[in-house]
Amino acid sequence: DTPEDYDKADVLFNQAVSNFNNQQSLDSLTNDEKKIAALGYEYHGAMLFLKTDSELAIENLNKSLNLLPRPRTYVILGLVFADKADFQTADTYFQKAIELNPKDPETHYHYGQLYYLMGDLQKSKKLFEESTILNPDNVYAYIQLACIAYRQGEIEQCDKLFANARKKFPASPEIPNYYGEILFDRQDFTGAMKQFEIAARLQEAVSCFSVGALPLVNKASLYMREGNYDGAID
């Protein structure tokens, strides 16, 4: 989970799919070979989506589904269409993922994100809560629940949920960063700056990519609001 390793993975997935396309006939594949090929197309499709090549991503994800339907493939397709603001098609793919595995935590989390984008906070909240039960280690589900509380005007509950998340994930840069964004929106600029600084230090302390430069970008926004352009530029 570093930028360099994402680049390496992208190259390897591209090579795997290219070699497979050149050498294999689908009719001759064993079940195990179909499983491996489906994974190759799925991950290649995910990489293409990250690179904003949605159409080629959809093509590869559909090839994966033709070989071996998996919940994760449907989830990624749902995310692709959600990114296009085609929420109805995205919803269809999430439903298919849940039909394949009703207990998949990744499906529940991303489905919760879809409802969050659509403004249905009650359904979103329920899905995020189910996600924390199915996978207690997904820090973003806890953050999203706190953000939902804030959007519903439950300020004390929002603070409480962020505090509980911080206790559960004390080394997480994500929690102070997104809590800082909430404080920023609440006009608590001193509190927000403190959270962004904590997030930036925590990000520097971990070896993998998490929130990356986002806390620094948020700090720059605060400096610009104060008219401190030198601080923002730094």
Coordinates of C-alpha atoms in Angstrom, one line a residue:
D1 CA 0.0 0.0 0.0
T2 CA 2.5 2.6 -1.3
P3 CA 2.4 4.6 -4.5
E4 CA 5.4 2.7 -5.9
D5 CA 3.8 -0.7 -5.2
Y6 CA 0.6 0.4 -6.8
D7 CA 2.6 1.2 -10.0
K8 CA 4.3 -2.2 -9.8
A9 CA 1.0 -4.0 -9.3
D10 CA -0.6 -2.1 -12.2
V11 CA 2.2 -3.2 -14.5
L12 CA 2.0 -6.9 -13.4
F13 CA -1.8 -7.0 -13.7
N14 CA -1.6 -5.5 -17.2
Q15 CA 1.1 -8.1 -18.2
A16 CA -1.0 -11.0 -16.7
V17 CA -4.1 -10.0 -18.6
S18 CA -2.2 -9.3 -21.9
N19 CA -0.4 -12.7 -21.7
F20 CA -3.7 -14.4 -21.0
N21 CA -5.5 -12.7 -23.9
N22 CA -2.7 -13.7 -26.3
Q23 CA -2.3 -17.4 -25.2
Q24 CA -5.6 -18.8 -23.8
S25 CA -8.9 -20.0 -25.2
L26 CA -11.7 -19.7 -22.7
D27 CA -13.2 -23.0 -23.8
S28 CA -10.1 -24.9 -22.8
L29 CA -9.8 -23.6 -19.3
T30 CA -10.1 -25.7 -16.1
N31 CA -12.2 -24.3 -13.2
D32 CA -9.1 -23.3 -11.3
E33 CA -7.7 -21.5 -14.4
K34 CA -11.1 -19.7 -14.8
K35 CA -10.8 -18.6 -11.1
I36 CA -7.3 -17.2 -11.6
A37 CA -8.3 -15.4 -14.9
A38 CA -11.4 -13.9 -13.2
L39 CA -9.2 -12.5 -10.5
G40 CA -6.8 -11.1 -13.1
Y41 CA -9.5 -9.3 -15.0
E42 CA -11.1 -8.1 -11.7
Y43 CA -7.9 -6.5 -10.3
H44 CA -7.0 -5.1 -13.7
G45 CA -10.4 -3.5 -13.9
A46 CA -10.0 -2.1 -10.4
M47 CA -6.7 -0.5 -11.5
L48 CA -8.2 0.9 -14.6
F49 CA -11.0 2.5 -12.5
L50 CA -8.4 4.1 -10.3
K51 CA -6.8 5.5 -13.4
T52 CA -10.3 6.9 -14.5
D53 CA -10.6 4.6 -17.5
S54 CA -14.1 3.6 -16.7
E55 CA -15.1 2.0 -20.0
L56 CA -12.1 -0.3 -20.1
A57 CA -12.6 -1.0 -16.4
I58 CA -16.2 -2.1 -17.1
E59 CA -15.1 -4.3 -20.0
N60 CA -12.5 -6.1 -17.8
L61 CA -14.9 -6.5 -14.9
N62 CA -17.6 -8.0 -17.2
K63 CA -15.0 -10.5 -18.5
S64 CA -14.3 -11.4 -14.9
L65 CA -18.0 -12.0 -14.1
N66 CA -18.3 -14.2 -17.2
L67 CA -15.6 -16.5 -15.8
L68 CA -16.5 -16.5 -12.1
P69 CA -19.1 -14.1 -10.5
R70 CA -17.7 -12.7 -7.2
P71 CA -19.2 -10.2 -4.8
R72 CA -16.2 -7.9 -5.1
T73 CA -16.4 -7.7 -8.8
Y74 CA -20.0 -6.5 -8.6
V75 CA -19.0 -4.0 -5.9
I76 CA -16.3 -2.5 -8.1
L77 CA -18.8 -2.3 -11.0
G78 CA -21.2 -0.6 -8.6
L79 CA -18.5 1.9 -7.7
V80 CA -17.7 2.6 -11.3
F81 CA -21.4 3.5 -12.0
A82 CA -21.7 5.5 -8.8
D83 CA -18.7 7.5 -10.0
K84 CA -20.7 8.2 -13.1
A85 CA -23.7 9.3 -10.9
D86 CA -25.7 6.4 -12.3
F87 CA -26.9 5.3 -8.9
Q88 CA -29.7 3.1 -10.2
T89 CA -27.3 0.8 -12.1
A90 CA -24.8 0.9 -9.2
D91 CA -27.6 -0.2 -6.8
T92 CA -28.4 -3.2 -9.1
Y93 CA -24.8 -4.4 -8.9
F94 CA -24.7 -4.0 -5.1
Q95 CA -27.8 -6.1 -4.9
K96 CA -26.2 -8.8 -7.0
A97 CA -23.1 -8.8 -4.7
I98 CA -25.4 -9.2 -1.6
E99 CA -27.2 -12.1 -3.3
L100 CA -23.9 -13.9 -3.7
N101 CA -22.7 -13.2 -0.2
P102 CA -25.1 -11.5 2.3
K103 CA -22.3 -11.4 4.9
D104 CA -19.5 -9.7 2.9
P105 CA -18.3 -6.6 4.9
E106 CA -16.8 -4.9 1.9
T107 CA -20.2 -5.0 0.1
H108 CA -22.0 -3.5 3.1
Y109 CA -19.4 -0.7 3.5
H110 CA -19.4 0.4 -0.1
Y111 CA -23.2 0.0 -0.4
G112 CA -23.4 2.3 2.6
Q113 CA -21.3 4.8 0.7
L114 CA -23.7 4.7 -2.2
Y115 CA -26.7 5.5 0.0
Y116 CA -24.6 8.2 1.7
L117 CA -24.1 9.8 -1.7
M118 CA -27.8 9.5 -2.5
G119 CA -28.7 11.2 0.8
D120 CA -30.4 8.2 2.4
L121 CA -28.7 8.5 5.7
Q122 CA -30.8 5.9 7.5
K123 CA -30.0 3.1 5.1
S124 CA -26.4 4.3 4.9
K125 CA -26.1 4.2 8.7
K126 CA -27.6 0.7 8.9
L127 CA -25.1 -0.7 6.3
F128 CA -22.1 1.0 8.0
E129 CA -23.2 -0.5 11.3
E130 CA -23.5 -4.0 9.7
S131 CA -20.0 -3.4 8.2
T132 CA -18.5 -2.7 11.6
I133 CA -20.0 -6.0 12.9
L134 CA -18.8 -8.0 9.9
N135 CA -15.3 -6.4 9.9
P136 CA -14.5 -4.5 13.1
D137 CA -11.1 -3.4 11.7
N138 CA -12.5 -1.1 8.9
V139 CA -11.7 2.3 10.3
Y140 CA -13.6 4.1 7.6
A141 CA -17.0 2.6 8.6
Y142 CA -16.6 4.2 12.1
I143 CA -15.7 7.5 10.5
Q144 CA -18.7 7.4 8.2
L145 CA -21.0 6.7 11.1
A146 CA -19.6 9.8 12.9
C147 CA -20.1 11.9 9.8
I148 CA -23.7 10.7 9.5
A149 CA -24.4 11.8 13.1
Y150 CA -23.0 15.2 12.2
R151 CA -25.1 15.5 9.1
Q152 CA -28.1 14.6 11.2
G153 CA -27.3 17.4 13.6
E154 CA -26.2 15.1 16.4
I155 CA -23.1 17.0 17.3
E156 CA -22.4 15.3 20.7
Q157 CA -23.0 11.9 19.2
C158 CA -20.5 12.8 16.4
D159 CA -17.8 13.8 18.9
K160 CA -18.5 10.6 20.9
L161 CA -18.2 8.4 17.8
F162 CA -14.9 10.0 16.8
A163 CA -13.6 9.7 20.3
N164 CA -14.5 6.0 20.4
A165 CA -12.9 5.4 17.0
R166 CA -9.7 7.1 18.2
K167 CA -9.6 4.7 21.2
K168 CA -10.0 1.7 18.9
F169 CA -7.5 3.0 16.2
P170 CA -5.0 5.2 18.1
A171 CA -2.5 5.2 15.3
S172 CA -5.0 6.0 12.5
P173 CA -4.2 9.2 10.6
E174 CA -7.7 9.0 9.1
I175 CA -9.6 9.7 12.3
P176 CA -8.0 13.1 13.2
N177 CA -8.0 14.2 9.6
Y178 CA -11.7 13.7 9.1
Y179 CA -12.6 14.9 12.5
G180 CA -10.6 18.0 11.7
E181 CA -12.8 18.5 8.6
I182 CA -15.9 18.3 10.8
L183 CA -14.4 20.9 13.2
F184 CA -13.5 23.1 10.2
D185 CA -17.1 23.0 9.0
R186 CA -18.2 23.9 12.6
Q187 CA -15.9 27.0 12.5
D188 CA -13.7 25.5 15.2
F189 CA -10.5 26.5 13.3
T190 CA -8.1 26.1 16.3
G191 CA -9.4 22.6 17.0
A192 CA -9.3 21.7 13.3
M193 CA -5.7 22.8 12.9
K194 CA -4.7 20.6 15.9
Q195 CA -6.4 17.6 14.3
F196 CA -4.8 18.1 10.9
E197 CA -1.4 18.4 12.6
I198 CA -1.9 15.2 14.5
A199 CA -3.1 13.4 11.3
A200 CA 0.0 14.7 9.4
R201 CA 2.4 13.3 12.1
L202 CA 0.6 10.0 12.2
Q203 CA 0.8 9.7 8.4
E204 CA 4.5 10.3 8.6
A205 CA 4.9 7.6 11.2
V206 CA 3.3 4.8 9.2
S207 CA 5.0 3.1 6.2
C208 CA 1.9 2.7 4.1
F209 CA -0.3 5.3 2.2
S210 CA -3.3 6.3 4.3
V211 CA -4.6 9.9 4.0
G212 CA -1.4 10.9 2.4
A213 CA -1.0 14.7 1.8
L214 CA -4.7 15.4 2.7
P215 CA -4.0 16.8 6.3
L216 CA -1.4 19.1 4.7
V217 CA -3.9 20.3 2.1
N218 CA -6.4 20.9 4.9
K219 CA -3.9 22.9 6.9
A220 CA -3.2 25.0 3.8
S221 CA -6.9 25.7 3.5
L222 CA -7.0 27.0 7.0
Y223 CA -3.9 29.2 6.5
M224 CA -5.5 30.6 3.3
R225 CA -8.7 31.4 5.3
E226 CA -6.5 33.4 7.7
G227 CA -4.7 35.2 4.9
N228 CA -1.4 33.4 5.7
Y229 CA -0.5 32.6 2.1
D230 CA 3.2 31.9 3.0
G231 CA 2.0 29.2 5.4
A232 CA -0.4 27.8 2.8
I233 CA 2.4 27.6 0.2
D234 CA 4.7 25.9 2.6

